[in-house]
XYZ file of C-alpha atoms in Angstrom:
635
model
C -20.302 46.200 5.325
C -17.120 44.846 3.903
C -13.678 44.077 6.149
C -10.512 43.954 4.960
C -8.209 41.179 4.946
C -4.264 40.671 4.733
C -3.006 37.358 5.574
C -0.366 34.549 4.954
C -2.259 31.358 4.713
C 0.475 28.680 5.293
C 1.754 31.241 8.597
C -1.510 31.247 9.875
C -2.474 27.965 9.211
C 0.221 27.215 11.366
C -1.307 29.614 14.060
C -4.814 28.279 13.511
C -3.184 24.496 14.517
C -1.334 26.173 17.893
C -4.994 27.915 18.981
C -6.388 24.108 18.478
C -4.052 22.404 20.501
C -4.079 24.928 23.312
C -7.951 24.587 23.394
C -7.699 21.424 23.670
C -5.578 21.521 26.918
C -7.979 23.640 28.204
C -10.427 21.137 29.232
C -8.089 18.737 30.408
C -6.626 21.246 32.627
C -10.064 23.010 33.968
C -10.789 19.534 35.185
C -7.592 19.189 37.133
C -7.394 22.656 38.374
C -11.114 22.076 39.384
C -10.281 19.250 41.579
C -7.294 20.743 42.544
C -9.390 23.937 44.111
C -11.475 21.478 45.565
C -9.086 18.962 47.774
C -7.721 22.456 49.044
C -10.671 23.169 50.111
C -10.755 26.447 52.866
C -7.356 26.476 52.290
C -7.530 27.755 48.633
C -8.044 31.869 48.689
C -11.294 33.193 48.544
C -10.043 35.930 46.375
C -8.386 34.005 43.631
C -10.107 33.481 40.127
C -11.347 29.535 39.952
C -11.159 26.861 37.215
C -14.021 28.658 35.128
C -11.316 31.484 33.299
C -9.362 28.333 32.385
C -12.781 26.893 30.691
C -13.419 30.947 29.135
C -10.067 30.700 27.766
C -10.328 27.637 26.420
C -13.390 29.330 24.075
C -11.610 31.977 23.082
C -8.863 29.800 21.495
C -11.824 27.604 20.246
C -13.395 30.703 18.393
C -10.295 32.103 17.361
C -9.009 28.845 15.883
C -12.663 28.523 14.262
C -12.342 32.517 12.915
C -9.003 32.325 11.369
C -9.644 28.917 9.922
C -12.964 30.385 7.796
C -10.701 33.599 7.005
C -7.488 31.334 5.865
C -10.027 29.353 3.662
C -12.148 32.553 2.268
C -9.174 34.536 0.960
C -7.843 31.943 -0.842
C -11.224 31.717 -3.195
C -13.574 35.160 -2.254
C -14.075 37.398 -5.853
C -11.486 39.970 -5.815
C -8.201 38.292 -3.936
C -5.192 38.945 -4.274
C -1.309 38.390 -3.611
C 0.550 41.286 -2.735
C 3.998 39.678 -2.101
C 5.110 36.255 -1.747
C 2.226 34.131 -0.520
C 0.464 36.867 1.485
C -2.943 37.690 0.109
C -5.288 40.852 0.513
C -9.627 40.976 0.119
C -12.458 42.552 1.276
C -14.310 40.227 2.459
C -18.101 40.511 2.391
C -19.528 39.199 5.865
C -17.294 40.698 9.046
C -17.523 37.290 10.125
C -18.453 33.745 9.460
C -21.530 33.401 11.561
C -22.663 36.859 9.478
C -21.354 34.447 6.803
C -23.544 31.358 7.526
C -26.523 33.879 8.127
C -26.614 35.440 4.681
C -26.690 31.981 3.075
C -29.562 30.671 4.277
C -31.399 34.014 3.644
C -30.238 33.139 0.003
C -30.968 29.261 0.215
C -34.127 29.810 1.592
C -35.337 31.850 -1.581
C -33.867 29.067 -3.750
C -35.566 26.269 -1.461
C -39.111 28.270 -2.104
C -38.444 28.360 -5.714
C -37.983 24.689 -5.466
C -41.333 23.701 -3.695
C -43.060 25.478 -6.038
C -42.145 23.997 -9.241
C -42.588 20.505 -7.694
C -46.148 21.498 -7.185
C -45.708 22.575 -10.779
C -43.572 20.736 -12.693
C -43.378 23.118 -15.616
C -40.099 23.563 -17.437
C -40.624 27.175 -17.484
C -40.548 27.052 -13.758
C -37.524 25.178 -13.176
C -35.581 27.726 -15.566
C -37.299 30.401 -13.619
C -35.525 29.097 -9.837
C -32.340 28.889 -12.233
C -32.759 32.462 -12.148
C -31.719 32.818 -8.952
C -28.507 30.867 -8.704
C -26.936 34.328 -9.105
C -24.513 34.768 -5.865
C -21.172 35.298 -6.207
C -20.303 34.198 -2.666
C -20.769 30.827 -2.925
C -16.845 30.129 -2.663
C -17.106 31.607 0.780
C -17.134 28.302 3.243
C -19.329 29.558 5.827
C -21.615 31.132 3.447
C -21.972 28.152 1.308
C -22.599 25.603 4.036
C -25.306 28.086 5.788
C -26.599 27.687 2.078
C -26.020 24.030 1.517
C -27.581 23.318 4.719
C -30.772 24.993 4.719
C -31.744 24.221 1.470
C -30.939 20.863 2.303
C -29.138 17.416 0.498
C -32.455 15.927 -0.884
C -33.559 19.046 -2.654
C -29.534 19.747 -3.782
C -29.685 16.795 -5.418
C -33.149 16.417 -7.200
C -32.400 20.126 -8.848
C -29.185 18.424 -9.837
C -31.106 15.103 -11.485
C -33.537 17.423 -12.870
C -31.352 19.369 -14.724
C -30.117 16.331 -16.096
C -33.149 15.169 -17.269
C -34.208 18.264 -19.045
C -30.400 19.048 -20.740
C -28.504 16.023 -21.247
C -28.804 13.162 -24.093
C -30.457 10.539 -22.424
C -28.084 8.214 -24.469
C -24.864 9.741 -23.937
C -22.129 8.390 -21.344
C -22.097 11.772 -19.448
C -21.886 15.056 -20.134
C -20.065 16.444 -23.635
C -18.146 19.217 -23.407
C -20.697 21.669 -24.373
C -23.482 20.482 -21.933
C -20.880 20.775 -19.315
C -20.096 24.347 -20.243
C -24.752 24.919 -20.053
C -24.062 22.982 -16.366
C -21.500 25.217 -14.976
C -23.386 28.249 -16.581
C -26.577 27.690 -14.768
C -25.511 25.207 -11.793
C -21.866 27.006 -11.383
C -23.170 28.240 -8.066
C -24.283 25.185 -6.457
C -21.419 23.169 -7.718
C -19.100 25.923 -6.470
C -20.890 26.143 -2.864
C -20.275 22.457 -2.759
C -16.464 22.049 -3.369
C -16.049 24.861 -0.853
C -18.284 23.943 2.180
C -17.193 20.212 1.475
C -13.524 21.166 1.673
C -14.282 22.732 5.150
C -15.946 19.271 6.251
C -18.936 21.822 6.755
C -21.259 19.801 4.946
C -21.171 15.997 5.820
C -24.960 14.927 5.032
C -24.839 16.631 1.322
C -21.298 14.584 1.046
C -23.029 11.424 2.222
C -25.542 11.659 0.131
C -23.671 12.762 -3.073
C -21.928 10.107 -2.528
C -24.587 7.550 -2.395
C -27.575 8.751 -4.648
C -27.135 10.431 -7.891
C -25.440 8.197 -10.557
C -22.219 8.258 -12.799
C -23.242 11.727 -14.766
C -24.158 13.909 -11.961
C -20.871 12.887 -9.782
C -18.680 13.279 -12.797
C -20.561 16.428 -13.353
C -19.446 17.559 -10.044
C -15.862 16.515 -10.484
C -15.628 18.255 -13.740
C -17.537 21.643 -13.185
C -15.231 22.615 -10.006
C -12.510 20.903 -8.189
C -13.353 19.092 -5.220
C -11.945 18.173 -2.064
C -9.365 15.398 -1.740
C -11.813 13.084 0.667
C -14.557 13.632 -1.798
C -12.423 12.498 -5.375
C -11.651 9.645 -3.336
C -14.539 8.242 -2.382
C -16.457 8.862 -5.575
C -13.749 7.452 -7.103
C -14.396 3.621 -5.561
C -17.515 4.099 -7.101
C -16.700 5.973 -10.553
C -14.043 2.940 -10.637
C -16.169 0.448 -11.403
C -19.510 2.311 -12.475
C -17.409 4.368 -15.263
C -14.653 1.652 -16.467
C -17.018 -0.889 -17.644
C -17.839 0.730 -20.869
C -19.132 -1.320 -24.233
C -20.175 0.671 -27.389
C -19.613 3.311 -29.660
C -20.299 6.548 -27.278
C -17.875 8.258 -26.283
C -17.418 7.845 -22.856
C -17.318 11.177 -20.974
C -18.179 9.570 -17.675
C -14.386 8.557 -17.986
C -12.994 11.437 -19.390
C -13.898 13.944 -17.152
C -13.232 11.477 -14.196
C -9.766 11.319 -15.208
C -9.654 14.745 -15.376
C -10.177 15.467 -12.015
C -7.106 13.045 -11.136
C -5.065 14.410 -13.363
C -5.374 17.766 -11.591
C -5.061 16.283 -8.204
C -2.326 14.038 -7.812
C -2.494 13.238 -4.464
C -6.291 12.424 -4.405
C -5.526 9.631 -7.544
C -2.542 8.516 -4.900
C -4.892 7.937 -2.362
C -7.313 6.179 -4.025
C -4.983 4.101 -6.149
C -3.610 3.142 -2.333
C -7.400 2.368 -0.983
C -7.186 -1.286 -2.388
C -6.010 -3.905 -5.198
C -9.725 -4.159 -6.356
C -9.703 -0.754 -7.167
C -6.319 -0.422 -8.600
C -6.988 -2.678 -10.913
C -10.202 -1.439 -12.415
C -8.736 1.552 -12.916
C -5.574 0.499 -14.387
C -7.112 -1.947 -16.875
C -6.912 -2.980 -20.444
C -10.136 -1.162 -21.074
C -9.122 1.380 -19.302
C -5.725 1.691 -20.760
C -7.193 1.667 -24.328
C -10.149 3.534 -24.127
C -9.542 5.648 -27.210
C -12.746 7.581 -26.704
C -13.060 10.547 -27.183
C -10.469 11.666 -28.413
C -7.357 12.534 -26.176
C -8.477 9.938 -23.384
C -6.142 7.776 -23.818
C -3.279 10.299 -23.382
C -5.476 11.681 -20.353
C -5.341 8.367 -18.847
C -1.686 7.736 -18.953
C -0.878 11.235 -17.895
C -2.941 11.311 -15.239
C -1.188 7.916 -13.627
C 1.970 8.642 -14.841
C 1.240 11.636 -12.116
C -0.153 9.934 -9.704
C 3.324 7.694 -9.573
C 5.848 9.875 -9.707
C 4.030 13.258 -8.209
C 2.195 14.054 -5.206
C 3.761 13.553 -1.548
C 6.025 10.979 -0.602
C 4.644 8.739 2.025
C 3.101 5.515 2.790
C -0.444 6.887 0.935
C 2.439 7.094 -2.233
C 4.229 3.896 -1.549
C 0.961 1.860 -1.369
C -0.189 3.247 -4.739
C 2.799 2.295 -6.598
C 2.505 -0.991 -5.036
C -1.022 -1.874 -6.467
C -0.090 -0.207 -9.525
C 2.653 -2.742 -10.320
C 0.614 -5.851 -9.042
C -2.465 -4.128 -11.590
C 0.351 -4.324 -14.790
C -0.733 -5.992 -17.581
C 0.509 -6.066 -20.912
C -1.340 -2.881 -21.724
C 0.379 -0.784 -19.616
C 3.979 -2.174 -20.971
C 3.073 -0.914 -23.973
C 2.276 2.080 -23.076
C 6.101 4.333 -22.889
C 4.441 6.491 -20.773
C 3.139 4.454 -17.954
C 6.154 1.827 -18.427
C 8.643 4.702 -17.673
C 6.340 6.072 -15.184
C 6.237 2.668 -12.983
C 10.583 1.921 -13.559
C 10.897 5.597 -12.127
C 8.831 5.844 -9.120
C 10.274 2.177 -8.221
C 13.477 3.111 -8.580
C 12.842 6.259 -6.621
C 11.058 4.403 -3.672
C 12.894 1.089 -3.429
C 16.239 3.341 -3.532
C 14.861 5.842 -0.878
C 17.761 5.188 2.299
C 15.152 5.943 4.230
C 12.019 4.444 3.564
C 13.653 1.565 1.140
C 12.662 -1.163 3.519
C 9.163 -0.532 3.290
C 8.334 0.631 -0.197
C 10.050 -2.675 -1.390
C 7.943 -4.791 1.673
C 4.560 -2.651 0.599
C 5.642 -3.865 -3.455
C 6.234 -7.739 -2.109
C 3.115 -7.663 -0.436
C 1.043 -6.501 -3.165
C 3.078 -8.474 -6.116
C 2.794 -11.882 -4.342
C -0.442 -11.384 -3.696
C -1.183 -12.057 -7.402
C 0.458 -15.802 -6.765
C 4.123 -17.157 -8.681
C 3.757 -15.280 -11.656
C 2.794 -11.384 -11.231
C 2.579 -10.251 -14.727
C 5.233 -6.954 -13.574
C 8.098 -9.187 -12.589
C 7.809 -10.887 -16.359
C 9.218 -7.244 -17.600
C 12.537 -7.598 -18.229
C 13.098 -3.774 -16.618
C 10.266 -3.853 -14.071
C 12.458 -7.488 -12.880
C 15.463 -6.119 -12.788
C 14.491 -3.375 -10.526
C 12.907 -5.107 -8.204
C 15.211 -8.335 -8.313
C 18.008 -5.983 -7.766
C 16.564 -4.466 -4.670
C 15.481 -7.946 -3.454
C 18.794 -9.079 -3.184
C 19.935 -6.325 -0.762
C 17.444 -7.336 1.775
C 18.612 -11.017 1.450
C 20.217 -10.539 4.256
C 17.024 -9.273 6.466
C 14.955 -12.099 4.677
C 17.332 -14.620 5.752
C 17.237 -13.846 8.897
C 13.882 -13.682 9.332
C 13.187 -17.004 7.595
C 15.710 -18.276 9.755
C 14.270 -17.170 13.144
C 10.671 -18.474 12.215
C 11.914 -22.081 10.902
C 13.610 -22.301 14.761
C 11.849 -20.561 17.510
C 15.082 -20.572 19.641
C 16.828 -18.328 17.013
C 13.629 -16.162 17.255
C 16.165 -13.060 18.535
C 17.565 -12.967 15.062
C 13.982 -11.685 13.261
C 14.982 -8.045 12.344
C 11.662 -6.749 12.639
C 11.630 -3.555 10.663
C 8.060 -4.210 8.688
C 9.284 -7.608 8.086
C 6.407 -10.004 9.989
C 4.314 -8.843 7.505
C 5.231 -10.776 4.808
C 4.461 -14.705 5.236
C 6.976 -17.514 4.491
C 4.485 -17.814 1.320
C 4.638 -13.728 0.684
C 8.262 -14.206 0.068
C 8.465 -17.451 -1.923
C 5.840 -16.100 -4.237
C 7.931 -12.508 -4.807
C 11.237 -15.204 -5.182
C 9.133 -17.422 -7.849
C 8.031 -14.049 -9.360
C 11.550 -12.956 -9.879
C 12.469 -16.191 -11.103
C 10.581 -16.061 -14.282
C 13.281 -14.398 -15.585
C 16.889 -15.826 -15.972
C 18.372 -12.143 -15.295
C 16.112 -12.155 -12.006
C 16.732 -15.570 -11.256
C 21.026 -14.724 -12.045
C 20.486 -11.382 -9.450
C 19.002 -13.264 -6.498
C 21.859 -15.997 -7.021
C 24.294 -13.435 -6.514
C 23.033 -11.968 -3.717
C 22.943 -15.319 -1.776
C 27.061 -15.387 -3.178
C 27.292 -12.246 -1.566
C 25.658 -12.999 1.394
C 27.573 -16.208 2.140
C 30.959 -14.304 2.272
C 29.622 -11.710 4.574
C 28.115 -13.869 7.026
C 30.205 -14.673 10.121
C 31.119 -18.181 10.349
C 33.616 -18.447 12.868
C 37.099 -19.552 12.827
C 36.835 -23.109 11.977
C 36.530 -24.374 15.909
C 33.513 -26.464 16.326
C 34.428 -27.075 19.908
C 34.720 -23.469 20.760
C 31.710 -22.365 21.817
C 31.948 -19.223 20.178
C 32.748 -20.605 16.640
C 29.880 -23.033 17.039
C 27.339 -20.668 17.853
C 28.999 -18.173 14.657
C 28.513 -21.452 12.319
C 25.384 -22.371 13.398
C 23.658 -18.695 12.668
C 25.212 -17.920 9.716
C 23.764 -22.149 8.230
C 20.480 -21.381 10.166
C 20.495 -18.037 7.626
C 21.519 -19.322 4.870
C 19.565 -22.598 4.687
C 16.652 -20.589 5.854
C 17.283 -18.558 2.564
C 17.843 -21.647 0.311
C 14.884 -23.240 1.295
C 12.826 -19.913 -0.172
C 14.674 -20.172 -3.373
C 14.372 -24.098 -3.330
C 10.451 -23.813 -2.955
C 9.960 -21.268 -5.352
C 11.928 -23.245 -8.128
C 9.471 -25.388 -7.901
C 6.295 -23.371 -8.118
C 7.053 -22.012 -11.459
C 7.072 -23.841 -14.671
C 11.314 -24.171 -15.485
C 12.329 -26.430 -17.833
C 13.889 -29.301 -16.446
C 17.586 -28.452 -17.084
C 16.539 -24.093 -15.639
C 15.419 -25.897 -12.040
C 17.759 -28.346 -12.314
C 20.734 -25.395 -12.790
C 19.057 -23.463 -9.750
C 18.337 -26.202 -7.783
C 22.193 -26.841 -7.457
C 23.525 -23.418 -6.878
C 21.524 -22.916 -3.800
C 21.851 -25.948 -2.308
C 25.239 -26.403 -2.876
C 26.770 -23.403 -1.887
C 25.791 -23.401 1.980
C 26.436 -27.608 1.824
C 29.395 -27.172 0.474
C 30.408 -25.209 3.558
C 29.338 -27.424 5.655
C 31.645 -30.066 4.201
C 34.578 -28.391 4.620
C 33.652 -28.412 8.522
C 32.405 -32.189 9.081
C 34.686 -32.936 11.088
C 33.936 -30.390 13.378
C 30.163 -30.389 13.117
C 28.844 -30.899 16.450
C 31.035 -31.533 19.317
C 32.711 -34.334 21.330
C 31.433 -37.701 20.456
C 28.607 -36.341 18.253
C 31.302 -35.698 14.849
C 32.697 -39.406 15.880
C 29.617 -41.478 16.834
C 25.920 -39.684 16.136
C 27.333 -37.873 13.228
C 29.149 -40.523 11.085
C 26.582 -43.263 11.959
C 23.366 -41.230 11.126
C 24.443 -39.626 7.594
C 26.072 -42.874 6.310
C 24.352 -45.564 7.531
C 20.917 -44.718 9.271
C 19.147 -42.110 7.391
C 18.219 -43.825 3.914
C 14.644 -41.785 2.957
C 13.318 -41.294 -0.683
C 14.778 -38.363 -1.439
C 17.666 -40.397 -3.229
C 14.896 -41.531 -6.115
C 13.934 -37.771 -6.780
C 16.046 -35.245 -5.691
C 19.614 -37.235 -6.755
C 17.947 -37.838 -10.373
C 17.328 -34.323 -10.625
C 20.671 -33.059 -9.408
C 23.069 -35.689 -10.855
C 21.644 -35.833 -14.427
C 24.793 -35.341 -16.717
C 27.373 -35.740 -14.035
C 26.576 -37.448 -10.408
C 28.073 -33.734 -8.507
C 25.928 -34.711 -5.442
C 27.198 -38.828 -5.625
C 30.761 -37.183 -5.813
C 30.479 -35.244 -2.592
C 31.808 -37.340 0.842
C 29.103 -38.074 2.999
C 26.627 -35.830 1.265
C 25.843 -38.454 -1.475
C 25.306 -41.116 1.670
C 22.467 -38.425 2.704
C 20.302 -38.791 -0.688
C 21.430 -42.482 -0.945
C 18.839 -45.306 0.551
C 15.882 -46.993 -0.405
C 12.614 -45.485 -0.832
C 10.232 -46.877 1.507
C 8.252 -44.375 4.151
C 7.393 -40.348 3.643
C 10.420 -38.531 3.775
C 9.364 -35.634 6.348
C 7.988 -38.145 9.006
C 11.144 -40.253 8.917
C 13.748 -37.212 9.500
C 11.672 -36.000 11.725
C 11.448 -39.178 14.009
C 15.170 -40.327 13.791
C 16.137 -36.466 14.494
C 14.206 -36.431 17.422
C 15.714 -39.508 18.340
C 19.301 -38.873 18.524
C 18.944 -35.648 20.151
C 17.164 -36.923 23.112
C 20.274 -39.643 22.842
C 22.242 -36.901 22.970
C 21.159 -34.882 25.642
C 20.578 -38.155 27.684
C 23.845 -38.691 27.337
C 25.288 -35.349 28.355
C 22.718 -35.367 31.867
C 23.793 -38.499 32.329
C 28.129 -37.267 32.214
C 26.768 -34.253 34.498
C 27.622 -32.241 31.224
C 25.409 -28.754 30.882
C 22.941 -28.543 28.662
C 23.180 -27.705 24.993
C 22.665 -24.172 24.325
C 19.890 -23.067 22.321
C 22.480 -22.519 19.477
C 23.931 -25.814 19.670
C 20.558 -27.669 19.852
C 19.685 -25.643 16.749
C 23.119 -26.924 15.355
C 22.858 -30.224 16.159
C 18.849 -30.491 14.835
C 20.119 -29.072 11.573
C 22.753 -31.256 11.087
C 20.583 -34.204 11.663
C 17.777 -33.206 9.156
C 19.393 -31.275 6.652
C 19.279 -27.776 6.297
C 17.176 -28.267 3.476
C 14.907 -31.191 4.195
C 11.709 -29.315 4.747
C 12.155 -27.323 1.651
C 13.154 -30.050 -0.284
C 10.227 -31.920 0.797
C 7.922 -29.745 0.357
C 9.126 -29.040 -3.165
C 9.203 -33.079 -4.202
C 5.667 -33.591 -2.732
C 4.398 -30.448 -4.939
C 5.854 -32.102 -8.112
C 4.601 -35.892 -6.549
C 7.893 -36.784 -5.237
């Protein structure tokens, strides 16, 4: 007996998530009422209904929820539905109910599973096209009906008829189905293929899924994906394997496996999203060279591009989205620049996510991530567009970066990390994504900019060294910026510049915040420091072997650093000793002179600001970085 159906599925959907949350409170609050009744022992009325009609309610909501949810998902594919006005759909539905639904399937599974046992005690052709017979039901769309089905008939015996059939129909030879023994598959396996995309989409069916998922090879799960579209989850996770199992193709087939794989992402979007987001690995089988140029059959290759070009710019906005576009641009090769479509694809959805005012910060730290992952030289950011995208977006968080850089090289400026997503990128993360943008002179002109910009927006005080307040203004805004140098100084090094690029780099940003500095010596530190500690540690005491590297490189053509008062004194000396160890020992030194000093006046202790000042201007605000970069070349 039939029942008719009216509905709106997205309103009741909406109802069918209420009933599961209120049946889910029910338990919960049966146990508390429970306990309740019983502290209150005698006192509770004899007459009054107990915890049990919160535990019946809480079943009715349960088999409501459960009721709607089959009804929501059976109008939307049952024979004979239809819209009636806006997105509310009408049907007679066949089974009253989806337990009358379940029931009728395994009646029909269990003929099919007969059929089954006895052509495997006799093997005969005739016999197998004999239980293809009976693949005749038209309600194998219904959830309830097709995982009643799916179930008794069971996931071993689903998918030996499935490997049968492909032993008896398809060219042994071939890379997967053609087109016309896909249309013979759907025509005689329609039914089972269509009971599993809808039982599947209902999680109804978890063992078949397992074990689709893990036994039959390449043909039969592109089969699958090709005859009926699946569910989201179930694209996904045959897509790790179709990733590598299908992409490795050699020889003159065409490859179908591929074709019809793509297929299936190019209808779903989201599902290509999410698995492009699952991991680099598979991102870049997917995405590469022999992907991208494929070529066969015919129409693959636009397919292909298509079907990523999607996958960037469509779907739903998110993290799953964000991640995908991330391992998509650390996958880019060569291949895919040449392709319009995917190049155009990629510079859109970066400009769209790395621009979003919302979710900016964390599309571009998902894309830094993934991009220095692939070490100094990601193979995106040597795209003259792709660089000037990202470079340009880079240089708006300088200021965030900075800070961050800054609070990690000096734990007691650890208050100025902005947090925001931005402990997950390492000191290396960040110097690799700098070195990255560096291999272009438009990148490498961007960034420079942005560290312009950020000098004249950075607070530095009035000029007051011995106001405390001024000092502790200076201090931050050096701590930033030679936090931020000593990125750009470390990943000048890492790439291969010519001599006179580094050199040109080299001396933009580690002049500019130096230069500052000079115009404030006098004021440096306070009291006797500027006079005494000061004076006597830049010009005569620290002489380290920086002078035979880092001067050479920096006063080539005209001596700029020898020129500058006091700061040519710094890379002056002889070289004797490692550079790092001596800095470190004669700044440590003359700060506990220091701070002897001021115990010993009954003065109060530095503040964490003015230690931080005071260590700085002893080493260097680039000594580390400069260091590190003159060991890396042998310095």
């Amino acid at each position: 007996m039939t029942e008719f159906v009216g509905l709106n599925p997205g309103a009741a959907t909406k109802l069918a998530t209420a009933l599961k949350t209120a049946a889910e409170s029910a338990g919960p609050l049966k146990g508390a009422l429970s306990g309740g009744i019983a502290e209150a022992g005698a006192a509770f009325p004899s007459g009054a209904r107990g915890a049990e009609q919160i535990g019946q309610c809480g079943t009715f909501l349960s088999d409501s929820e459960r009721d709607l949810k089959w009804r929501i998902q059976t109008i939307q594919s049952v024979p004979g539905a239809r819209r009636v006005r806006d997105d509310f759909r009408v049907a007679d539905f066949p089974y009253s109910s989806a337990d009358a639904a379940k029931r009728a399937g395994e009646d029909e599974a269990q003929k099919l599973k007969d059929a089954w046992a006895a052509y495997e005690k006799d093997p005969r052709m005739s016999n197998f096209d004999e239980m293809l017979k009976l693949l005749k039901s038209d309600q194998m769309k219904d959830p309830a009906f097709a995982a009643g089905f799916l179930n008794k008939l069971g996931h071993k015996a689903y998918g030996d008829i499935m490997a049968k059939w492909m032993e008896y129909n398809k060219d042994p030879y071939g890379k997967g189905l053609t087109p016309k023994e896909l249309e013979e598959f759907k025509k005689e396996l329609g039914p089972l293929v269509d009971a599993f995309a809808a039982a599947d989409a209902a999680g109804l069916v978890p063992d078949l899924r397992k074990h689709m998922l893990t036994t039959p090879g390449p043909d039969v799960m592109t089969a699958l994906l090709a005859a009926a579209p699946q569910s989201k989850e179930f694209i996904v996770e045959a897509g790790k394997y179709l990733a590598s199992a299908v992409t490795g193709h050699t020889g003159p087939e065409d490859n179908w496996r591929l074709y019809w794989f793509f297929k299936a992402l190019d209808e779903n979007p989201e599902a290509f999203q999410a698995l492009l987001a699952t991991d680099q690995t598979t991102a870049d089988r997917l995405l590469q060279p022999a992907v991208l140029e494929e070529g066969r059959p015919p129409g693959l290759d636009a397919l292909v591009s298509g079907a990523i070009a999607k996958a960037l710019t469509g779907g739903l906005p998110g993290p799953e989205r964000r991640k995908a576009l991330a391992h998509a641009a650390a996958a880019y090769t060569d291949s895919f620049g040449k392709d319009p479509v995917l190049k155009k694809a990629l510079a859109d959805a970066l400009n769209t996510e790395l621009g979003d005012p919302k979710t900016g910060r964390e599309a571009f730290q998902t894309l830094a991530k993934a991009l220095s992952a692939r070490g100094l030289k990601p193979e995106a950011l040597d795209d003259a567009e792709i660089n000037a995208i990202v470079a340009k977006h880079a240089a708006t968080w300088l200021p965030e970066i900075a800070a961050l850089t800054a609070s990690r090289n000096d734990k007691e400026l650890g208050y100025l990390n902005p947090g925001k997503g931005w402990d997950n990128l390492s000191e290396k993360d960040l110097t690799n994504l700098i070195a990255g943008i560096f291999q272009r002179p438009e990148g490498r002109q961007t960034l420079s900019d942005g560290m312009r910009l950020l000098t004249g927006s950075l607070d530095m005080g009035g000029g007051d060294l011995n106001n405390p307040e001024d000092r502790k203004k200076f201090t931050l805004a050096m701590a930033q910026l030679g936090a931020l140098g000593s990125l750009m100084v470390g990943a000048v090094h890492d790439i291969d510049l010519s001599e006179e690029e580094r050199r040109k780099i080299v001396v933009e940003t580690l002049i500019l915040p130096i230069d500052l500095t000079i115009g404030r010596l006098g004021k440096l530190v306070p009291g006797e420091v500027s006079s005494t500690i000061w004076k006597n540690l830049l010009e005569e005491r620290l002489k380290w072997p920086v002078a035979g590297n880092l001067a050479k490189t920096l006063d080539k053509e005209d001596n700029f650093f020898q020129k500058l008062p006091i700061i040519g004194g710094l890379f002056g000396g002889n070289e004797n000793g490692e550079a790092s160890d001596l800095v470190i020992e004669l700044s440590e030194e003359h700060m506990k002179a220091y701070e002897d000093r001021l115990k010993a006046a009954g003065a109060p202790p530095l503040s964490p600001e003015d230690r931080v000042l005071l260590k700085n201007a002893v080493q260097g605000f680039y000594t580390e970085a400069v260091v590190e970069a003159l060991k890396k070349r042998g310095g």
